[in-house]
Amino acid sequence: MSLRADVRCVAADFVVEASIEAERGRPVALVGPNGAGKTTLVRVLAGLAPIERGTVALDGTVLDDDTTHVAPRDRSAGVVFQDRVLFDTMSAVENVAFGLRARGMRAGEARERARDLLRSMDLEHRANARPVELSGGEAQRVAIARAIAHEPALLLLDEPLSSLDVRARTEIRALLGKLLASFQGVAIVVTHDPVDALTLADDMVVLEHGRVTQTGPIDDIRSAPRSAYAAELVGINLFTGRLEPIGDGAARLQTDAGAIVVSCPAALDSALEDVTALLRPVDVVLYREQPSEASARNAIRGTIRSIADDGQRARIRIDASPPLIADVTSGSVSRLGLKEGGPVWASFKAVEVRLVLPS
Amino acid sequence: MRDLPGAVKVLAALAVVAVALPLVALAARAPWSDIGRLGASGPRTALFVSIEVSLAAAALSLVFGVPTALVLARARFPGRSIVRSLALLPLVLPPVVAGVGLLAAFGRRGVLGRGLAAIGIRLPFTTAGAILASAFVATPLLILTVEAGVRALDRRKEDAAETLGASRWYVLRRVTLPALAPQIVAGLVVAWARALGEFGATITFAGNIRGRTQTLPLAVFEAMQTDPGAAILMSLMLVALSLVALVALRGRFLAR
């Protein structure tokens, strides 16, 4: 039970030729730089854009091929569009009820179901508000509720977090995380934020210039990114574990492979499981000797596993507890005398670590 | 803001005066002591005919104008620009020519008129004919207004509706038309105002029959030859009606 798409289609000024597979219950992150064709691909899967050739099949039913085109209304799809695209002539609850009404459900029952859905998203008090009266986060919740109200088999989310401010983004990411974890259908999330991809999806499809450059479980892509873009996107230090406050505004994140010190979230007064933390490789500083008298709370000793040097910048993978990735200039590699297999000290400040708390 | 050259301001002021002067003159020259004469049967009948004809013409332009605007803005077919020019032709056509054309089509010996007469439908020199003539010249204004609205519409709203399972008809009814409501209302008001003032096509195709096809503009024209005072009073009545249209459109033309 899954989605299989192998299509060639023409976007505004370029060709998208991509093959995607997605399993039910395993959300896929569709990532790629701007203009890679992500939105075009979403429109194809939704039935809104024609394919030139190829096939799209959901659960074995052909939606698109040389002779078939199933209209969007006849696909069991729900789409969360970029910038939401809510119906601004309708209230929030009417927006959510739209898919049920359009499929012939009686008005009263559809409204009731829509209201229940809004309640489950803590938005019942805004049910009668117009989209223009909603905050970004509220409007996004309405857009998500509208897309799932009719229980689609295929859920397409096009940059669901990109138009939000930081606070709403955290809130909606948690909501989507919960939603996707229990979603029984095929889900595809378009994003170019590594945090969204890592927290919302299990598998990843990397799309660049209209071509799929890599596809597979996110962990596999993390350990062996095949393009500079993918390396940049997922080549980020990611830690998951138990977070406990240690005083002085700091907290320790205990992972299976070692501990790091991070800044303590204001709300944390006891230990919290399943916390994700991210650290950009450029924020990791390397030393030959143990650094002293530094403000950084983390100084970890390790062994250099690999150095990927493009002449300007070098990406260093370090075996340590926990393992780290660091980006330094090529000059630093020779200045510090870094060699594969050699020792190194890696250091970073607690405040550089970005925390993603579970919902 | 950068200041405009003096000449531009002078010309603009002249234009405003040129528009305002006739209106002021109308009010100044009106025999206000005779205002009660507007209640007489002649002007009153013309007013009722005008209201009936202009409202019916506006309704006709709505029924045919909105679909035309949607097709012109959306559909891609060969000869589309020719069809569009045809649909908007009455805008630039002298109204009297429109009247003659309507006679040629729907007159007793007209292309279609003969067939219509056979089944007992007569349009020339009837109220229905006056309505048709007014709608003929008014509809393009509604088409233009609504077409601009359709082009400005975010098509993804309709895409969203379609992915939610809506049929074409349901999308049109629940999403497209409500989104176009402001343009439809504006187009309706402009078309109604145009129909209210319609003269040439009406008198040519429907004649000047009191109580049937004599609208206020026709009554004004007739009264000018015999009773200028009454003509001025009826003109002021039309000014009052036009002001209603202007107020209805205040969001678009006034203020800003």
XYZ file of C-alpha atoms in Angstrom:
615
model
C 0.000 0.000 0.000
C 1.851 3.040 -1.196
C 2.415 5.791 -3.685
C 4.523 5.179 -6.764
C 5.223 8.025 -9.135
C 7.598 8.013 -12.055
C 6.884 11.093 -14.097
C 8.171 13.601 -16.555
C 6.425 16.956 -16.589
C 7.116 20.473 -17.740
C 7.145 23.235 -15.153
C 7.205 26.948 -16.000
C 10.624 26.883 -17.649
C 12.209 23.542 -16.876
C 11.566 19.821 -16.952
C 10.928 17.718 -13.878
C 11.815 14.053 -14.312
C 11.404 12.301 -11.026
C 10.634 8.971 -9.468
C 9.189 8.856 -5.976
C 8.012 6.061 -3.748
C 6.292 6.508 -0.439
C 4.920 3.945 1.968
C 1.858 4.372 4.124
C 2.765 5.462 7.637
C 6.296 6.489 6.621
C 6.236 10.239 5.891
C 8.578 11.366 3.119
C 10.408 14.683 3.170
C 10.713 16.116 -0.338
C 13.669 18.456 -0.132
C 15.570 20.541 -2.623
C 16.749 24.051 -3.361
C 14.307 26.704 -4.575
C 13.200 26.085 -8.138
C 14.027 22.386 -8.024
C 10.468 21.446 -8.991
C 9.086 20.445 -5.586
C 5.834 22.382 -5.919
C 5.390 21.127 -9.475
C 5.737 17.567 -8.258
C 3.171 18.169 -5.514
C 0.778 19.595 -8.098
C 1.294 16.523 -10.277
C 0.560 14.164 -7.391
C -2.560 16.168 -6.514
C -3.692 15.945 -10.136
C -3.503 19.713 -10.625
C -0.672 19.631 -13.166
C -0.505 17.306 -16.175
C 2.327 14.873 -16.764
C 4.052 14.543 -20.078
C 4.663 10.875 -19.602
C 5.044 8.318 -16.829
C 2.727 6.962 -14.172
C 1.333 7.910 -10.805
C -0.292 5.137 -8.804
C -1.728 5.136 -5.308
C -2.355 1.786 -3.617
C -2.180 0.093 -6.998
C -4.755 2.371 -8.617
C -3.388 4.306 -11.572
C -4.031 8.037 -11.192
C -1.974 9.160 -14.173
C -0.445 7.466 -17.177
C -0.491 7.821 -20.956
C -4.227 7.304 -21.147
C -5.522 8.023 -17.656
C -5.919 11.222 -15.726
C -7.912 11.043 -12.522
C -9.219 14.529 -11.708
C -8.074 16.075 -8.407
C -11.576 15.787 -6.939
C -11.582 12.035 -7.577
C -8.222 11.387 -5.895
C -8.302 10.899 -2.179
C -5.770 13.652 -1.597
C -5.439 16.470 0.900
C -3.142 19.367 0.122
C -1.732 21.998 2.464
C -0.661 24.684 0.017
C 2.202 27.064 0.413
C 0.788 30.298 1.964
C -2.222 28.172 2.981
C -4.674 29.470 0.309
C -7.662 29.436 2.638
C -11.084 30.477 1.347
C -11.292 34.015 2.689
C -15.014 34.337 2.063
C -15.674 31.544 4.591
C -15.150 31.169 8.324
C -12.535 28.791 9.740
C -15.077 26.043 10.399
C -16.582 26.406 6.900
C -13.094 26.074 5.437
C -12.560 22.827 7.338
C -16.037 21.525 6.461
C -15.560 22.301 2.757
C -14.170 18.905 1.748
C -16.971 17.089 3.563
C -19.673 19.326 2.080
C -18.183 19.016 -1.401
C -18.407 15.227 -1.051
C -22.079 15.500 -0.220
C -22.210 15.395 3.569
C -25.126 17.300 5.107
C -24.245 20.820 6.302
C -24.986 20.185 9.986
C -22.962 16.990 10.194
C -20.045 18.466 8.234
C -19.901 21.497 10.534
C -20.005 19.230 13.565
C -17.084 17.146 12.280
C -15.135 20.268 11.334
C -15.733 21.725 14.783
C -14.498 18.512 16.433
C -11.338 18.650 14.341
C -10.736 22.289 15.269
C -11.272 21.378 18.919
C -8.609 18.683 18.674
C -6.263 21.407 17.437
C -7.169 23.821 20.265
C -8.817 26.147 17.800
C -12.511 25.790 18.537
C -12.701 29.319 19.915
C -11.688 30.648 16.470
C -14.190 28.518 14.537
C -16.218 31.495 13.327
C -13.269 33.754 12.537
C -12.452 34.655 8.945
C -8.978 33.714 7.666
C -7.889 37.376 7.671
C -8.580 37.528 11.398
C -6.380 34.516 12.182
C -2.729 34.590 13.178
C -0.254 32.721 10.998
C -0.234 29.696 13.293
C -4.012 29.608 13.586
C -4.470 29.896 9.826
C -1.970 27.070 9.305
C -3.901 24.846 11.690
C -7.081 25.589 9.729
C -5.270 24.731 6.478
C -4.074 21.430 7.958
C -7.514 20.608 9.353
C -9.092 21.397 5.973
C -6.676 19.032 4.222
C -7.287 16.071 6.555
C -11.012 16.482 7.349
C -12.057 14.081 4.591
C -9.444 11.542 5.708
C -7.381 11.455 2.516
C -5.187 8.523 1.556
C -2.523 10.944 0.306
C -1.493 14.015 2.288
C 0.664 16.601 0.537
C 2.191 19.410 2.591
C 3.962 22.113 0.575
C 6.327 24.050 2.844
C 3.881 23.877 5.748
C 6.151 25.827 8.106
C 7.988 28.282 5.893
C 5.563 31.203 6.160
C 5.431 31.138 9.966
C 7.313 33.042 12.635
C 9.603 31.124 14.988
C 7.049 30.530 17.728
C 4.244 29.406 15.435
C 6.725 27.226 13.577
C 7.625 25.335 16.745
C 3.961 24.944 17.610
C 2.895 23.748 14.150
C 5.925 21.448 13.853
C 4.873 19.721 17.077
C 1.289 19.464 15.817
C 2.396 18.018 12.470
C 4.772 15.634 14.196
C 1.921 14.219 16.234
C -0.404 14.145 13.236
C 2.046 12.419 10.910
C 3.075 9.871 13.551
C -0.492 8.560 13.628
C -1.383 9.211 9.980
C -2.291 5.986 8.204
C -1.970 7.243 4.634
C 0.913 8.346 2.442
C 2.349 11.702 3.527
C 4.788 13.902 1.637
C 6.225 17.023 3.245
C 7.998 19.557 1.062
C 10.611 21.501 2.964
C 14.042 22.978 2.775
C 14.570 23.099 6.510
C 16.629 20.180 7.863
C 14.855 20.356 11.214
C 11.460 19.871 9.569
C 12.751 16.998 7.479
C 14.441 15.287 10.421
C 11.553 15.709 12.834
C 8.596 15.057 10.542
C 9.728 12.404 8.080
C 11.281 8.959 7.974
C 12.337 8.880 4.343
C 13.748 11.582 2.145
C 13.737 12.436 -1.530
C 16.291 15.011 -2.642
C 15.203 16.894 -5.760
C 17.643 19.150 -7.581
C 17.096 20.846 -10.949
C 14.081 18.661 -11.594
C 15.973 15.394 -10.942
C 15.999 13.120 -7.920
C 19.607 13.023 -6.713
C 19.099 10.797 -3.711
C 16.338 8.901 -1.991
C 16.044 6.638 1.032
C 15.773 6.587 4.818
C 16.964 9.910 6.268
C 19.612 8.207 8.403
C 21.172 6.671 5.285
C 21.264 10.034 3.535
C 22.777 11.613 6.637
C 25.627 9.174 6.709
C 26.303 9.336 2.973
C 24.864 12.439 1.298
C 25.347 12.211 -2.438
C 25.227 15.880 -3.420
C 26.574 19.107 -1.970
C 23.028 20.221 -1.341
C 22.111 17.076 0.574
C 25.342 17.267 2.562
C 24.581 20.860 3.462
C 20.982 20.041 4.338
C 21.394 16.910 6.440
C 25.077 17.260 7.294
C 24.054 18.759 10.543
C 24.873 17.453 13.996
C 21.769 15.820 15.402
C 21.456 14.503 18.947
C 18.505 12.788 20.565
C 18.188 11.857 24.189
C 17.167 12.758 27.719
C 17.429 16.379 28.749
C 17.958 17.328 32.389
C 18.594 20.710 33.973
C 21.976 21.067 35.703
C 21.611 24.624 37.012
C 23.103 27.971 35.953
C 20.759 28.082 32.941
C 22.309 24.943 31.487
C 21.038 21.431 30.828
C 22.689 18.152 29.913
C 21.483 16.160 26.920
C 22.362 12.508 27.489
C 22.426 10.566 24.203
C 23.231 6.909 23.665
C 26.696 7.960 22.490
C 27.693 10.589 25.025
C 26.473 13.801 26.594
C 26.560 17.468 25.618
C 25.734 20.646 27.511
C 23.021 22.892 26.108
C 21.255 25.992 27.360
C 18.263 25.120 29.497
C 14.799 25.951 28.107
C 12.911 28.272 30.494
C 10.040 25.839 30.926
C 12.184 22.855 31.948
C 12.135 21.948 35.643
C 12.516 18.172 35.422
C 14.080 15.733 33.004
C 12.489 15.313 29.569
C 12.823 12.316 27.242
C 13.016 12.324 23.427
C 14.556 15.749 23.014
C 16.186 16.504 19.667
C 19.081 18.942 19.409
C 20.792 20.362 16.345
C 24.189 21.909 15.916
C 25.521 23.442 12.714
C 28.926 22.088 11.655
C 30.229 25.659 11.234
C 29.632 26.249 14.938
C 32.039 23.485 15.931
C 35.547 24.816 16.639
C 38.575 22.474 16.399
C 41.752 22.499 18.503
C 44.887 20.376 18.521
C 45.242 20.493 22.315
C 42.595 20.554 25.001
C 41.209 24.107 24.962
C 41.457 25.975 28.254
C 39.882 29.135 29.577
C 37.222 29.130 26.849
C 33.589 30.185 27.320
C 32.363 27.123 25.433
C 30.754 24.558 27.727
C 31.511 21.643 25.447
C 35.019 20.360 24.726
C 35.076 16.813 23.380
C 38.127 14.748 22.496
C 37.944 12.548 19.428
C 39.619 10.999 16.427
C 39.272 12.305 12.890
C 37.436 9.744 10.782
C 37.407 11.645 7.479
C 38.294 14.981 5.909
C 36.418 16.135 2.802
C 38.319 19.174 1.537
C 37.171 21.088 -1.551
C 40.065 23.537 -1.382
C 38.065 26.235 0.372
C 36.149 24.481 3.055
C 36.694 21.145 4.708
C 34.127 18.935 6.352
C 35.620 16.941 9.189
C 33.882 13.873 10.620
C 34.997 13.086 14.130
C 34.614 9.842 16.053
C 33.844 10.976 19.590
C 31.157 10.661 22.222
C 28.969 11.826 20.673
C 30.245 11.806 17.041
C 30.504 15.258 15.468
C 30.722 16.961 12.086
C 32.713 20.182 11.824
C 33.173 22.592 8.933
C 36.444 24.532 8.881
C 38.387 26.424 6.239
C 40.941 24.471 4.243
C 43.619 26.718 5.734
C 42.748 25.523 9.207
C 43.255 21.902 8.218
C 46.898 22.492 7.365
C 47.469 25.057 10.145
C 46.216 22.611 12.783
C 47.841 19.666 11.039
C 44.594 17.715 10.985
C 44.925 14.205 9.583
C 42.527 11.319 9.204
C 43.015 9.039 12.187
C 44.647 11.833 14.166
C 43.438 13.264 17.476
C 41.405 16.451 17.748
C 39.448 18.466 20.304
C 36.045 19.795 19.254
C 34.344 22.593 21.098
C 31.047 24.459 20.854
C 28.976 26.788 23.016
C 25.839 25.539 24.735
C 23.806 28.361 23.182
C 24.689 27.240 19.636
C 22.701 24.065 20.099
C 19.113 24.320 18.870
C 16.614 22.261 20.854
C 13.434 20.709 19.473
C 11.285 19.667 22.404
C 8.700 16.899 22.015
C 5.065 18.002 21.964
C 5.173 63.021 -2.786
C 6.810 65.021 -5.569
C 4.816 68.112 -6.453
C 3.077 68.098 -9.839
C 3.681 70.779 -12.486
C 1.290 73.739 -12.208
C -0.172 73.154 -15.675
C -1.337 69.662 -14.694
C -3.141 71.013 -11.662
C -4.787 73.797 -13.697
C -6.072 71.342 -16.302
C -7.386 69.020 -13.591
C -9.167 71.926 -11.905
C -10.720 72.926 -15.242
C -11.971 69.382 -15.782
C -13.597 69.282 -12.358
C -15.283 72.634 -12.986
C -16.484 71.482 -16.395
C -18.148 68.485 -14.767
C -19.577 70.367 -11.817
C -20.865 73.422 -13.726
C -23.733 71.760 -15.635
C -24.912 70.077 -12.443
C -24.865 73.365 -10.537
C -26.583 75.090 -13.448
C -29.299 72.426 -13.452
C -30.000 73.078 -9.791
C -29.842 76.859 -10.289
C -32.214 76.908 -13.255
C -34.692 74.419 -11.826
C -38.197 75.762 -11.181
C -38.139 74.496 -7.607
C -41.626 75.930 -6.868
C -42.955 73.525 -9.501
C -41.308 70.479 -7.913
C -44.728 69.016 -7.266
C -45.121 68.528 -11.035
C -42.764 65.577 -10.799
C -45.625 63.779 -9.118
C -47.775 64.264 -12.215
C -48.565 61.139 -14.181
C -46.166 61.859 -17.081
C -42.857 62.091 -15.182
C -43.985 59.475 -12.680
C -44.761 56.953 -15.399
C -41.388 57.621 -17.058
C -39.658 57.096 -13.732
C -41.368 53.742 -13.215
C -40.563 52.624 -16.758
C -36.947 53.713 -16.244
C -36.612 51.794 -13.014
C -38.194 48.676 -14.466
C -36.143 48.781 -17.653
C -32.815 49.600 -15.970
C -33.184 46.941 -13.252
C -34.260 44.266 -15.741
C -31.397 45.231 -18.066
C -28.930 45.024 -15.166
C -30.286 41.561 -14.298
C -29.892 40.437 -17.919
C -26.335 41.736 -18.039
C -25.609 39.801 -14.852
C -26.984 36.523 -16.199
C -25.091 36.763 -19.482
C -22.165 38.976 -18.504
C -20.698 36.899 -15.683
C -20.418 33.674 -17.732
C -18.982 35.656 -20.651
C -16.398 37.286 -18.373
C -15.400 33.857 -16.985
C -15.037 32.368 -20.449
C -13.079 35.353 -21.799
C -10.712 35.368 -18.830
C -10.198 31.609 -18.600
C -10.983 29.689 -21.736
C -8.322 29.188 -24.396
C -9.762 28.693 -27.849
C -8.893 29.864 -31.352
C -10.437 33.229 -32.200
C -10.743 34.163 -28.544
C -9.583 37.731 -29.162
C -12.149 38.119 -31.929
C -14.904 36.843 -29.657
C -13.719 39.206 -26.939
C -13.791 42.185 -29.319
C -17.309 41.220 -30.388
C -18.527 40.937 -26.801
C -17.141 44.358 -25.968
C -18.153 46.017 -29.265
C -21.272 47.742 -27.852
C -18.915 49.805 -25.666
C -17.605 51.695 -28.686
C -20.575 51.285 -31.019
C -22.787 54.392 -31.441
C -25.987 53.448 -29.548
C -28.178 54.403 -32.481
C -26.307 51.862 -34.609
C -26.978 49.288 -31.917
C -30.662 50.152 -32.185
C -30.675 49.747 -35.947
C -28.812 46.461 -35.594
C -31.313 45.188 -33.044
C -34.115 46.084 -35.434
C -32.373 44.194 -38.220
C -32.110 41.143 -35.952
C -35.331 41.225 -33.953
C -37.526 43.541 -36.054
C -40.710 42.265 -37.708
C -38.724 41.334 -40.796
C -35.517 40.731 -38.921
C -33.284 37.701 -39.134
C -34.659 36.277 -35.874
C -37.673 38.559 -35.486
C -39.686 36.705 -38.110
C -39.347 33.429 -36.245
C -40.087 35.054 -32.910
C -43.173 36.753 -34.345
C -44.402 33.362 -35.553
C -44.459 32.099 -31.972
C -46.057 35.311 -30.744
C -42.987 37.093 -29.343
C -42.597 40.720 -30.379
C -39.653 42.789 -29.162
C -39.510 46.091 -31.103
C -41.519 48.901 -29.548
C -42.223 46.923 -26.357
C -40.933 47.213 -22.809
C -39.026 43.953 -23.375
C -37.410 45.600 -26.379
C -36.360 48.609 -24.275
C -34.842 46.184 -21.749
C -32.993 44.303 -24.502
C -31.629 47.545 -25.972
C -30.408 48.760 -22.566
C -28.868 45.398 -21.698
C -27.137 45.340 -25.091
C -25.185 48.502 -24.350
C -24.760 47.874 -20.589
C -23.488 44.270 -20.518
C -19.943 44.965 -21.816
C -19.321 47.233 -18.814
C -20.148 44.377 -16.459
C -18.063 41.967 -18.528
C -15.022 44.258 -18.346
C -15.313 44.727 -14.586
C -15.834 41.045 -13.796
C -13.195 39.860 -16.278
C -10.578 41.993 -14.513
C -11.691 40.374 -11.259
C -11.360 36.853 -12.673
C -7.851 37.586 -13.923
C -6.812 38.857 -10.501
C -8.193 35.755 -8.762
C -5.726 33.368 -7.091
C -6.404 30.198 -9.053
C -4.929 28.107 -6.279
C -8.113 28.754 -4.307
C -9.999 26.848 -6.970
C -7.234 24.238 -7.049
C -7.635 23.809 -3.301
C -11.394 23.395 -3.680
C -10.909 20.795 -6.393
C -8.483 18.728 -4.341
C -11.105 18.765 -1.587
C -13.488 16.905 -3.871
C -15.566 19.779 -5.231
C -17.217 19.444 -8.633
C -16.753 22.256 -11.154
C -20.180 23.615 -10.373
C -19.508 23.479 -6.607
C -16.178 25.294 -7.041
C -17.903 28.008 -9.069
C -20.722 28.422 -6.570
C -18.777 28.248 -3.307
C -15.361 29.646 -4.239
C -15.165 31.525 -7.547
C -18.373 33.581 -7.448
C -18.083 34.579 -3.760
C -14.506 35.701 -4.403
C -15.764 37.779 -7.343
C -18.631 39.338 -5.378
C -17.059 42.814 -5.144
C -16.419 42.959 -8.899
C -19.852 41.547 -9.706
C -21.551 44.195 -7.537
C -19.426 46.956 -9.062
C -20.143 45.705 -12.582
C -23.821 45.465 -11.795
C -23.960 49.071 -10.566
C -22.033 50.402 -13.572
C -24.253 48.399 -15.947
C -27.393 49.613 -14.180
C -26.257 53.249 -14.387
C -25.494 52.831 -18.080
C -28.925 51.269 -18.676
C -30.591 54.091 -16.760
C -29.093 56.702 -19.081
C -29.564 54.691 -22.273
C -31.149 56.744 -25.052
C -30.058 56.035 -28.622
C -30.516 52.285 -28.854
C -33.773 52.418 -26.908
C -35.460 55.102 -28.997
C -34.357 53.438 -32.228
C -35.364 49.871 -31.307
C -38.189 50.396 -28.802
C -39.486 53.846 -29.726
C -40.821 56.469 -27.346
C -44.146 55.097 -26.154
C -45.379 56.603 -22.925
C -45.926 54.024 -20.202
C -44.172 51.290 -22.213
C -40.808 52.360 -23.582
C -40.547 56.023 -22.663
C -37.824 56.046 -20.027
C -36.741 59.188 -18.158
C -34.027 60.183 -20.673
C -36.572 59.934 -23.495
C -39.122 61.904 -21.473
C -36.492 64.579 -20.766
C -35.683 64.830 -24.460
C -39.362 65.147 -25.367
C -40.091 67.716 -22.625
C -37.154 69.898 -23.714
C -39.130 70.856 -26.810
C -42.322 71.834 -24.976
C -41.676 72.279 -21.252
C -37.989 72.933 -20.386
C -38.838 73.364 -16.692
C -40.176 69.822 -16.460
C -37.138 68.587 -18.406
C -34.807 70.152 -15.854
C -36.730 68.683 -12.924
C -36.671 65.198 -14.456
C -32.964 65.623 -15.186
C -32.404 66.330 -11.515
C -34.288 63.138 -10.747
C -31.787 61.243 -12.944
C -28.916 63.012 -11.191
C -30.336 61.807 -7.859
C -30.552 58.225 -9.168
C -26.992 58.417 -10.505
C -25.806 59.584 -7.115
C -27.239 56.382 -5.693
C -24.961 54.457 -8.055
C -21.991 56.574 -7.047
C -22.635 55.960 -3.362
C -22.970 52.239 -4.022
C -19.520 52.357 -5.650
C -17.937 54.620 -3.081
C -15.316 52.080 -2.186
C -14.061 52.067 -5.772
C -14.404 55.608 -7.091
C -14.714 57.888 -4.101
C -12.155 58.475 -1.371
C -8.876 56.507 -1.739
